[in-house]
mmCIF file of C-alpha atoms and ligand atoms in Angstrom:
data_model
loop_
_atom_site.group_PDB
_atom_site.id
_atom_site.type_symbol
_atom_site.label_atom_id
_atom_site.label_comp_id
_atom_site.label_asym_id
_atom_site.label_seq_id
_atom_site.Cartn_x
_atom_site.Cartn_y
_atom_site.Cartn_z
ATOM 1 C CA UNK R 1 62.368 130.517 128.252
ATOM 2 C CA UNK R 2 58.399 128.844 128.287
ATOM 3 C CA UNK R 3 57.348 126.624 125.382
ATOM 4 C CA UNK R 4 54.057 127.854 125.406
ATOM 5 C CA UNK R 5 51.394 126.737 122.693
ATOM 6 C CA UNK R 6 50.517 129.017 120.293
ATOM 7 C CA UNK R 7 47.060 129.357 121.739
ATOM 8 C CA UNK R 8 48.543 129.931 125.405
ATOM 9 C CA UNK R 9 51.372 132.441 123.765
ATOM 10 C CA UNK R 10 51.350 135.422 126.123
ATOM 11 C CA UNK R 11 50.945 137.884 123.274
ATOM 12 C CA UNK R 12 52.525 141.305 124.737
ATOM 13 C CA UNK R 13 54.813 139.542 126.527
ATOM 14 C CA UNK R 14 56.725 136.820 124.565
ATOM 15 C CA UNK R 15 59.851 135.753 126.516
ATOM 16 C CA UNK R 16 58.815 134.934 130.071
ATOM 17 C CA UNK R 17 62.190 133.213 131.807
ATOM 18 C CA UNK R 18 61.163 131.304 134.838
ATOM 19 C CA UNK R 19 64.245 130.785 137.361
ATOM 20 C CA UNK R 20 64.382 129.744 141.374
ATOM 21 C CA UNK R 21 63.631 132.784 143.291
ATOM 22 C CA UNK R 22 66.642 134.062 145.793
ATOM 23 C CA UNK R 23 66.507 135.833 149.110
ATOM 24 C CA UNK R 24 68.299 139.038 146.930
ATOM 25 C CA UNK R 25 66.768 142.443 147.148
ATOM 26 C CA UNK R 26 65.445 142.874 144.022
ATOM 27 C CA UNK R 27 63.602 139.357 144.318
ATOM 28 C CA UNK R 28 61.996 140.202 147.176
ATOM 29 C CA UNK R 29 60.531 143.470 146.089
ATOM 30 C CA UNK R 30 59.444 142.159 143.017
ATOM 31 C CA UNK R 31 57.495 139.352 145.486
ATOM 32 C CA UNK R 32 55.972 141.672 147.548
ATOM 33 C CA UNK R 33 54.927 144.032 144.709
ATOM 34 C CA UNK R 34 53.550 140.856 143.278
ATOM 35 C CA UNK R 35 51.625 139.687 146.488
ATOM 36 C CA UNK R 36 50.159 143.299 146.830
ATOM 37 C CA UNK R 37 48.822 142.948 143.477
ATOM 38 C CA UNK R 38 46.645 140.484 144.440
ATOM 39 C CA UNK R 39 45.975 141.949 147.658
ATOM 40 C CA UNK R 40 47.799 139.203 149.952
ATOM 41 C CA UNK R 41 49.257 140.655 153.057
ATOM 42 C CA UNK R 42 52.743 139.669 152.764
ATOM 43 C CA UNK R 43 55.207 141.666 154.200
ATOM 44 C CA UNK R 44 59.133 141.248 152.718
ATOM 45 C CA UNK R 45 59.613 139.872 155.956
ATOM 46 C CA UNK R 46 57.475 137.088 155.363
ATOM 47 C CA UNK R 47 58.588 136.628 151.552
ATOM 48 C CA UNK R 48 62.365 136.186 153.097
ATOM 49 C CA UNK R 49 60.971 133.797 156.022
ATOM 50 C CA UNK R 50 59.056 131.799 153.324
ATOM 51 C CA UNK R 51 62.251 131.502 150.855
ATOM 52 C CA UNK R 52 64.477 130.630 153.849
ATOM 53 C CA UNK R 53 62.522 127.669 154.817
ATOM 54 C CA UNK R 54 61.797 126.648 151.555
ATOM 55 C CA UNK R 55 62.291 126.459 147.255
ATOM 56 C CA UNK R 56 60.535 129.502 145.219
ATOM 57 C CA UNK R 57 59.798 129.683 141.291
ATOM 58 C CA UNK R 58 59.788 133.141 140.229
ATOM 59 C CA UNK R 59 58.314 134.327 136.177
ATOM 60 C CA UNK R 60 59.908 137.115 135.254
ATOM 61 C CA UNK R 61 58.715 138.964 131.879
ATOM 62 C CA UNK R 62 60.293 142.406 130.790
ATOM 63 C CA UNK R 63 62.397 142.845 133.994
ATOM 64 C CA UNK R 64 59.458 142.454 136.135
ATOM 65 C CA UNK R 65 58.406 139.567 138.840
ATOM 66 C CA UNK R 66 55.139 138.190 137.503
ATOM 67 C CA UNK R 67 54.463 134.852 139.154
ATOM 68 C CA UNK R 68 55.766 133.102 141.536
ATOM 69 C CA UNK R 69 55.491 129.763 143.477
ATOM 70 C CA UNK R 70 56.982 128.129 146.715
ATOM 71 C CA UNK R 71 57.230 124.667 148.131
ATOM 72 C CA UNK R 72 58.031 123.751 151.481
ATOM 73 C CA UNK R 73 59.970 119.822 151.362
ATOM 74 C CA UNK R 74 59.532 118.172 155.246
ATOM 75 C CA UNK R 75 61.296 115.239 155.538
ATOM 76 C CA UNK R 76 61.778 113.234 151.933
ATOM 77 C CA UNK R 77 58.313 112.158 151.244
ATOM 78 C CA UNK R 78 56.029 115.022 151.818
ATOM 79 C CA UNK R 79 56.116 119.104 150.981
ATOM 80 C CA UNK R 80 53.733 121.667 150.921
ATOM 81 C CA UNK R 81 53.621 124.052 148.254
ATOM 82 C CA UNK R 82 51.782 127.410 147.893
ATOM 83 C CA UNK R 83 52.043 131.274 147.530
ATOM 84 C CA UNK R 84 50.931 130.422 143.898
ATOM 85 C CA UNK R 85 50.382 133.955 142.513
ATOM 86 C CA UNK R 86 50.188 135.467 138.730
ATOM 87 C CA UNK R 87 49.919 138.956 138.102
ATOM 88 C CA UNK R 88 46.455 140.341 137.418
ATOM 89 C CA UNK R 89 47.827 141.223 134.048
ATOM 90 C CA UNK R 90 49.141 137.846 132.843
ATOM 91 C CA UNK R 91 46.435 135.767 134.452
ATOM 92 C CA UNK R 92 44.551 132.782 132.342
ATOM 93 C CA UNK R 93 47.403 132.445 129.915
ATOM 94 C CA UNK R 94 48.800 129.363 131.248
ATOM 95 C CA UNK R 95 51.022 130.894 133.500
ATOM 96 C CA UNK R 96 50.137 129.134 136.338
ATOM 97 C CA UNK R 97 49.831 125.523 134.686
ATOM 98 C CA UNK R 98 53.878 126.521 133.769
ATOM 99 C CA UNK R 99 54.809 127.059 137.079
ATOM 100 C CA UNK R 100 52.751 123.869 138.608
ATOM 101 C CA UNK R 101 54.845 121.964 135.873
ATOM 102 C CA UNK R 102 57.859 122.885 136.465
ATOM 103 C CA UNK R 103 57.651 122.926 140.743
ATOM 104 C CA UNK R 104 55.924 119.228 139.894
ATOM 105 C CA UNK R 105 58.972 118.182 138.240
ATOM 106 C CA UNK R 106 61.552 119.586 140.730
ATOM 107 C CA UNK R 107 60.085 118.132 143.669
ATOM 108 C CA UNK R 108 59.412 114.733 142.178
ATOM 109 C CA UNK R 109 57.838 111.593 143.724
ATOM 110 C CA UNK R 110 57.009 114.172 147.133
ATOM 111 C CA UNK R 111 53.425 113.915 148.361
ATOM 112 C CA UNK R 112 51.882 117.498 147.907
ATOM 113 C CA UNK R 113 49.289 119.222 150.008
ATOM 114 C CA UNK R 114 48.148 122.473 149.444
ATOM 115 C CA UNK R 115 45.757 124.918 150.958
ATOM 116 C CA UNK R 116 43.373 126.528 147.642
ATOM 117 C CA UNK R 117 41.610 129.542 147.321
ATOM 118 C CA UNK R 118 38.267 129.383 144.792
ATOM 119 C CA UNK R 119 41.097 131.063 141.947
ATOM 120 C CA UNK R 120 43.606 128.046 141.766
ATOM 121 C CA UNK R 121 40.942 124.836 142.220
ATOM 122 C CA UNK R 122 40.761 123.888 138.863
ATOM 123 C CA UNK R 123 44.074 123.895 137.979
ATOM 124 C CA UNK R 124 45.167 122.452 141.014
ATOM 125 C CA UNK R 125 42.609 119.558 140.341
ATOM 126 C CA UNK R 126 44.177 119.035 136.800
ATOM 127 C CA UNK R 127 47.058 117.984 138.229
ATOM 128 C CA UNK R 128 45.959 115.719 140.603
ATOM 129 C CA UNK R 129 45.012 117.061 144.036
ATOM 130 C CA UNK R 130 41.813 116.177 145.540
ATOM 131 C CA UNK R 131 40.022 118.104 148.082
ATOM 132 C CA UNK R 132 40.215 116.576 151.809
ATOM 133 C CA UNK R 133 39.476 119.178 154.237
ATOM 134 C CA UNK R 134 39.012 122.941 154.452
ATOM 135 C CA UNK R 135 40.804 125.595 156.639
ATOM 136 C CA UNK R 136 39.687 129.180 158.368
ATOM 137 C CA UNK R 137 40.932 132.161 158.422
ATOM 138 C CA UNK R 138 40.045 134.041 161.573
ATOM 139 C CA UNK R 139 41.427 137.319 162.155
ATOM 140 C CA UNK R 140 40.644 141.199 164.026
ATOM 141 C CA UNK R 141 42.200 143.815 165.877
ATOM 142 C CA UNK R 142 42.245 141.934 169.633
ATOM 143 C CA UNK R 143 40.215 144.453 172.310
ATOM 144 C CA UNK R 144 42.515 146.793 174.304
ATOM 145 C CA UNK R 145 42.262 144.186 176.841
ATOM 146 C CA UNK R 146 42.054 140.364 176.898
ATOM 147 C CA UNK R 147 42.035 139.134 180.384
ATOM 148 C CA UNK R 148 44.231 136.464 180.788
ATOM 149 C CA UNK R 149 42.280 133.052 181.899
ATOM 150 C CA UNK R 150 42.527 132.208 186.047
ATOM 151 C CA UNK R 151 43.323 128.412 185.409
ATOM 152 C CA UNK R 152 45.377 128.772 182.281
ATOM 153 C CA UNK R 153 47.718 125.613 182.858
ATOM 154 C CA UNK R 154 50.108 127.414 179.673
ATOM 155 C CA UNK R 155 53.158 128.628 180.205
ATOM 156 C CA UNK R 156 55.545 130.638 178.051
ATOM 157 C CA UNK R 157 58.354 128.300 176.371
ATOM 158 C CA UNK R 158 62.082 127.824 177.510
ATOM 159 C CA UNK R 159 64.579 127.269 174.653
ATOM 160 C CA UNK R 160 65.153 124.060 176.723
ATOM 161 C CA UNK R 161 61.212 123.082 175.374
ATOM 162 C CA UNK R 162 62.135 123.477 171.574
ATOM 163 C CA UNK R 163 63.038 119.553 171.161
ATOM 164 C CA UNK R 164 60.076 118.612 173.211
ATOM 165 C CA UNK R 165 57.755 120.963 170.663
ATOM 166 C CA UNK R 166 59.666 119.948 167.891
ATOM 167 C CA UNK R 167 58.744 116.055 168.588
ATOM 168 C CA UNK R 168 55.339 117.007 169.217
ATOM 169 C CA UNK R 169 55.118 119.112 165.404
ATOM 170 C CA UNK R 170 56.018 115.933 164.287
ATOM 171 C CA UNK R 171 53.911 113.467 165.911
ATOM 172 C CA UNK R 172 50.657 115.787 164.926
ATOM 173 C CA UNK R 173 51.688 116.815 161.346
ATOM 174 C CA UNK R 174 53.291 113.790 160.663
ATOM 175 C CA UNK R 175 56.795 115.311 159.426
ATOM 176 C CA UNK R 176 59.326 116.950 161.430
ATOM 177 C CA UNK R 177 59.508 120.571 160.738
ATOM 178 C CA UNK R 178 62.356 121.244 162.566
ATOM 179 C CA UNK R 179 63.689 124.255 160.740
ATOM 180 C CA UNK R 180 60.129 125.908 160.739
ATOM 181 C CA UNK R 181 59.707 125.393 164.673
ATOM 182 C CA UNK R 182 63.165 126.702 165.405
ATOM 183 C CA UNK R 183 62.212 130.164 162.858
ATOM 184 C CA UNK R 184 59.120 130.296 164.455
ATOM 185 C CA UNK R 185 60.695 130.461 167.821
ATOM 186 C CA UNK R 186 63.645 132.977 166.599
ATOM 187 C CA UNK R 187 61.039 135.164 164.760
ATOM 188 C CA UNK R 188 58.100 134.675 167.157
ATOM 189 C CA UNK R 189 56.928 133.072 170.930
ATOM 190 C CA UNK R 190 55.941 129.672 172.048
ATOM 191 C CA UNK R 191 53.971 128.597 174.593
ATOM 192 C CA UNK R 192 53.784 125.051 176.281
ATOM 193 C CA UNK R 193 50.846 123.020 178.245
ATOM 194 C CA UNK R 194 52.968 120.513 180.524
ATOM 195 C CA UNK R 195 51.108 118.375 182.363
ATOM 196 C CA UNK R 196 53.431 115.895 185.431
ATOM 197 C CA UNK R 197 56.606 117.021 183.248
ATOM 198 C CA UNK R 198 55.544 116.160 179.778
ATOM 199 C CA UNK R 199 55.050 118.509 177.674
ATOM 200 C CA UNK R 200 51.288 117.745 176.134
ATOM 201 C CA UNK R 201 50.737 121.163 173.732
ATOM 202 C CA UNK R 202 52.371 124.376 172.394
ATOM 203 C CA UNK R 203 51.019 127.059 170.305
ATOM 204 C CA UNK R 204 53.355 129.856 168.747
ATOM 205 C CA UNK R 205 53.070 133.521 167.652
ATOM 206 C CA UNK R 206 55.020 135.358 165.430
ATOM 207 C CA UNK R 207 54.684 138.552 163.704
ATOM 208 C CA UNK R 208 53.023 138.318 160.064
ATOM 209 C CA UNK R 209 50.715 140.392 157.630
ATOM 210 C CA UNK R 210 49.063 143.031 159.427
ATOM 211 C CA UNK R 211 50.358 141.953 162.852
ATOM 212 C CA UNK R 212 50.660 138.550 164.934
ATOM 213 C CA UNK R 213 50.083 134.975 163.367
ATOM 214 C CA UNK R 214 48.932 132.270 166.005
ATOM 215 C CA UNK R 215 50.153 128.911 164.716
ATOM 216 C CA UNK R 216 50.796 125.558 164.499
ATOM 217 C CA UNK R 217 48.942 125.387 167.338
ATOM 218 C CA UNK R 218 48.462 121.411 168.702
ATOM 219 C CA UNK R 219 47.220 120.115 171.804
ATOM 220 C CA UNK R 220 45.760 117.247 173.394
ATOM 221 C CA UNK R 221 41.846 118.508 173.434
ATOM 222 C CA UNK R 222 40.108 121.673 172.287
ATOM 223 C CA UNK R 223 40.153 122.536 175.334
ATOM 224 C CA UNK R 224 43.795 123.347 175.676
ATOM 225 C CA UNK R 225 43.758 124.534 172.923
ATOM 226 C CA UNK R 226 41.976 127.332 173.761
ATOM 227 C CA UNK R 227 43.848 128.040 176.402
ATOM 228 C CA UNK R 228 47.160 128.407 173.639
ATOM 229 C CA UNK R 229 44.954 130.193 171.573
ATOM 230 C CA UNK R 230 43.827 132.517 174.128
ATOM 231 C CA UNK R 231 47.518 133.323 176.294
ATOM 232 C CA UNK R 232 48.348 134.907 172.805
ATOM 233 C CA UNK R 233 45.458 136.864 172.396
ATOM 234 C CA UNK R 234 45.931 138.182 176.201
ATOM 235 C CA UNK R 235 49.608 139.067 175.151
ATOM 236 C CA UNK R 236 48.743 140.802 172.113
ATOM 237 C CA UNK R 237 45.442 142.504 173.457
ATOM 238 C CA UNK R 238 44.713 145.595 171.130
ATOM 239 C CA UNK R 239 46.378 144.459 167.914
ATOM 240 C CA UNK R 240 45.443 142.652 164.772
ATOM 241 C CA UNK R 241 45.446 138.675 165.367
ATOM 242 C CA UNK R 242 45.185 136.504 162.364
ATOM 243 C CA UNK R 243 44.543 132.398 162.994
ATOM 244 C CA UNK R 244 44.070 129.732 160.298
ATOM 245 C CA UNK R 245 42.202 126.886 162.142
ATOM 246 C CA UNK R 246 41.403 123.516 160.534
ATOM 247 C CA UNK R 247 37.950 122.301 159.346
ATOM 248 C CA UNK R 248 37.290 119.943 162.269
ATOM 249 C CA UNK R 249 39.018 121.806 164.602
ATOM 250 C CA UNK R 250 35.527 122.801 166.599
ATOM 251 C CA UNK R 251 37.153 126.080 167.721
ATOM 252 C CA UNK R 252 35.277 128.632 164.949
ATOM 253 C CA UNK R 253 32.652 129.703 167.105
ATOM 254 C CA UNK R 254 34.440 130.091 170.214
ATOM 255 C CA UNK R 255 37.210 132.390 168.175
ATOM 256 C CA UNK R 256 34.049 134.124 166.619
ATOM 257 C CA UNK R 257 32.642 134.912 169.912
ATOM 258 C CA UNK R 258 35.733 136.156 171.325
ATOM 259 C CA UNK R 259 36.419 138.627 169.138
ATOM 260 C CA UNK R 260 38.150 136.576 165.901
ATOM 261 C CA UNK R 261 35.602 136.125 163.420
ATOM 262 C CA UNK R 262 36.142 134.061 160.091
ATOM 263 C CA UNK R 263 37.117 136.278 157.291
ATOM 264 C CA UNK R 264 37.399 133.401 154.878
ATOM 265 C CA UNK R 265 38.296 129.681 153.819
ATOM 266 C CA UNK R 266 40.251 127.382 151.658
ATOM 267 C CA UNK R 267 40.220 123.749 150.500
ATOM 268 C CA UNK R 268 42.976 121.740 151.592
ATOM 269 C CA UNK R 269 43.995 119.746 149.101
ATOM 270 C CA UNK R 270 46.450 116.716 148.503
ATOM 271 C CA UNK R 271 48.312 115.003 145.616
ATOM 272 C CA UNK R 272 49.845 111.492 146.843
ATOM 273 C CA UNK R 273 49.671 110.266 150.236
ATOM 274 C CA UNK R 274 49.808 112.344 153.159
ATOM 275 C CA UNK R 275 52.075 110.710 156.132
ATOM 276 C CA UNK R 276 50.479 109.021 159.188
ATOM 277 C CA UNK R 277 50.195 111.023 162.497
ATOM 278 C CA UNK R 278 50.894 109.886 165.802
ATOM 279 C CA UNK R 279 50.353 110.221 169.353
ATOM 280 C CA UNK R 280 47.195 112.087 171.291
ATOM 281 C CA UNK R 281 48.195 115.811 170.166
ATOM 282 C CA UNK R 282 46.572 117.441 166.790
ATOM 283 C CA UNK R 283 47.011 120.360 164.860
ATOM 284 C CA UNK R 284 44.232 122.589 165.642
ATOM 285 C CA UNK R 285 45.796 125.765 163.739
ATOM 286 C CA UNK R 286 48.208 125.434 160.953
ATOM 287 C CA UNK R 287 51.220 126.962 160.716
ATOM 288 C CA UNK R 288 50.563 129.156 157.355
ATOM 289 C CA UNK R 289 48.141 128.158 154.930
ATOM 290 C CA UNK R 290 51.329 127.884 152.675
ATOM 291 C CA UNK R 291 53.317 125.567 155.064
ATOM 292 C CA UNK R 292 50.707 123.538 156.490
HETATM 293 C C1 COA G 301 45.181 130.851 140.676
HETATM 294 C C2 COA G 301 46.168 131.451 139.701
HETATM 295 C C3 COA G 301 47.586 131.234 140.240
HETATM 296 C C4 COA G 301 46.032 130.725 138.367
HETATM 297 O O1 COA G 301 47.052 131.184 137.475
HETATM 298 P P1 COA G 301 46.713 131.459 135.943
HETATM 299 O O2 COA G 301 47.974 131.735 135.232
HETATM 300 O O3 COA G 301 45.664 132.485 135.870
HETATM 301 O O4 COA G 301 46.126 130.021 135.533
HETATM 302 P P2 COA G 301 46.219 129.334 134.106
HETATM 303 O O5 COA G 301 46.027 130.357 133.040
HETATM 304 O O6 COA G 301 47.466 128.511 134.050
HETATM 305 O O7 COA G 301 44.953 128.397 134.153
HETATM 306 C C5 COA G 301 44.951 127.163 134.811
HETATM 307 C C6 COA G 301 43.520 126.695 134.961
HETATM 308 O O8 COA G 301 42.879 127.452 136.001
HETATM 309 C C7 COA G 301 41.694 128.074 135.501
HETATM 310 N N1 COA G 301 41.594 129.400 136.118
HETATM 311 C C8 COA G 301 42.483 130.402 136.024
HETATM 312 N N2 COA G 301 42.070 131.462 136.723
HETATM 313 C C9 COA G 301 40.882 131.120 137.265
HETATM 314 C C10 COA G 301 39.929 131.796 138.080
HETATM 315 N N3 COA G 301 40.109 133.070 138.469
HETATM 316 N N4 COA G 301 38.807 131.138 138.453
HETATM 317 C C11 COA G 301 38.605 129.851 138.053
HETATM 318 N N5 COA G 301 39.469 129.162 137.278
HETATM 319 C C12 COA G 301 40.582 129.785 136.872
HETATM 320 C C13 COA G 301 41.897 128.153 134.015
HETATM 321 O O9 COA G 301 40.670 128.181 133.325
HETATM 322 C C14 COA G 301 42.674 126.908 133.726
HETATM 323 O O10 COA G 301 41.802 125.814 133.648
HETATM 324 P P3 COA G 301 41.805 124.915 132.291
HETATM 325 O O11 COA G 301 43.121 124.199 132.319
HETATM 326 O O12 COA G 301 40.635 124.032 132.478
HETATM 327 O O13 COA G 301 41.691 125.862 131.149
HETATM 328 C C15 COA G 301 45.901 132.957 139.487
HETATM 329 O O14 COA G 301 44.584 133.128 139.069
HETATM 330 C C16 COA G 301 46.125 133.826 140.717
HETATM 331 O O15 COA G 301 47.250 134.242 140.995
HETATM 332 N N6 COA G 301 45.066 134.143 141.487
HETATM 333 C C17 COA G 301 45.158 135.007 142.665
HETATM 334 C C18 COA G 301 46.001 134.391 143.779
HETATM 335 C C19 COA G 301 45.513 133.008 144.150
HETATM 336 O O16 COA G 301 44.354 132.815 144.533
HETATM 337 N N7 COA G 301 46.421 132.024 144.071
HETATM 338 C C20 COA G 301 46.126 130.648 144.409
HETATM 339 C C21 COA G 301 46.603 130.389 145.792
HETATM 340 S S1 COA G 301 46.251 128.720 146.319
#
């Protein structure tokens, strides 16, 4: 049961019981009804992909799901957290602060980043995150037909490439995310640059939301990355593409121009210190906004 103060005290709704979320049914309704509510395009597919790979928070109040929050632990010094919703109904009553709190205590001394939309700054900022980058959401239904590129030096993955991808993840997010790459790859595609037998950048695809999901994507130059970028929007010519790109990642206009304009942004944001990267490769499109 919350301890709420008396000035936070959720008036028509007294006893709110917040408990880990499972991968059960009635869970994962209650999480999608939730996400719809707010207009996110989760699928239940997603909500049981997101659970899988990580720890969920769920606020329950009269037998129904209103809030809920994930975090995503890589490695035992860093996590990413997110999917941070609260009901239209229940919002500004401290609900969120609550469920902060209480993921803040279970995952401890972990560094935290976080990807922020305009709604959850401030309280994200009174617990301690700061702002250090942003990230863009590009997304539209592909043309019928997306040529594929004459020189494209990418090639579609092997399941023999996974360690070599995995490795790479690593270097360029600076945590291995082992059990995402290898979901990613069940759920989804990869493709690989490799360049005299080392394998230099990957990009994969999987289905999400409205339709595909490019990401992480991480390669060596821009360049190749556009070439990731684009062998997925050749295979999935005609339907919706969605792509979250980082700040610095130079590639908004040329997505823009070719037919994946920016529908949006958030502020990356980080509590603690984030671990060191590695290596040439960087992470030109994240994962999720929610895993990083
Ligand atoms: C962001 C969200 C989770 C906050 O939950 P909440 O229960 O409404 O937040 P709280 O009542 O605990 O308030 C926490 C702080 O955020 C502020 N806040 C809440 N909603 C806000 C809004 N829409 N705009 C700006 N600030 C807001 C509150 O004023 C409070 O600040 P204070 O401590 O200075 O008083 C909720 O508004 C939400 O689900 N929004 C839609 C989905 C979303 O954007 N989630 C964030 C994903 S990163």
């Amino acid at each position: 049961m919350l301890d709420m103060k008396e000035d936070r005290a959720i008036s028509t709704h007294p006893s709110i019981i917040v408990r880990p979320m499972t991968g059960a049914d009635p869970d994962l309704d209650g999480a999608l009804a939730l996400s719809q509510a707010v207009s996110w395009p989760y699928r239940k597919d997603d909500w049981r992909v997101a659970l899988e790979l990580g720890h969920g928070l769920l606020a329950e109040a009269d037998g129904a799901i209103v809030a809920s929050i994930l975090w995503w632990p890589y490695g035992d010094a860093f996590a990413t957290c997110g999917i941070i919703i609260v009901s239209p109904a229940m919002q500004g009553r401290g609900l969120g602060r609550t469920l902060m709190e209480q993921m803040l205590d279970a995952t401890g001394d972990l560094a935290l980043l976080l990807n922020s939309t305009v709604e959850g700054h401030r309280l994200y900022e009174r617990f301690g995150f700061s702002d250090v980058s942003t990230v863009h959401q590009h997304q539209a239904r592909l043309p019928d037909s997306v040529p594929p590129l004459p020189d494209s030096a990418v090639r579609t993955a092997q399941a023999s490439d996974l360690p070599a991808i995995v490795r790479l993840d690593e270097q360029a997010f600076g945590a291995a995310r082992t059990r995402l790459i290898e979901a990613f790859s069940r759920i989804g595609t990869a493709a690989v640059i490799e360049r005299d037998g080392v394998i230099t950048g990957f990009a994969m695809c999987r289905r999400f939301g409205f339709g595909q999901a490019v990401g992480p994507v991480v390669a060596a130059t821009a360049g190749d990355a556009r070439q990731l970028i684009h062998h997925f929007m050749a295979e999935h010519a005609g339907t919706f593409l969605r792509i979250d790109i980082s700040g610095d990642s130079g590639l908004g206009d040329w997505l823009t121009t070719n037919g994946l304009p920016e529908v949006g942004h958030v502020t990356t944001m980080i509590r603690g210190q984030r671990p060191a990267v590695a290596g040439e490769a960087r992470t030109y499109s994240l994962a999720s906004q929610s895993f990083g």
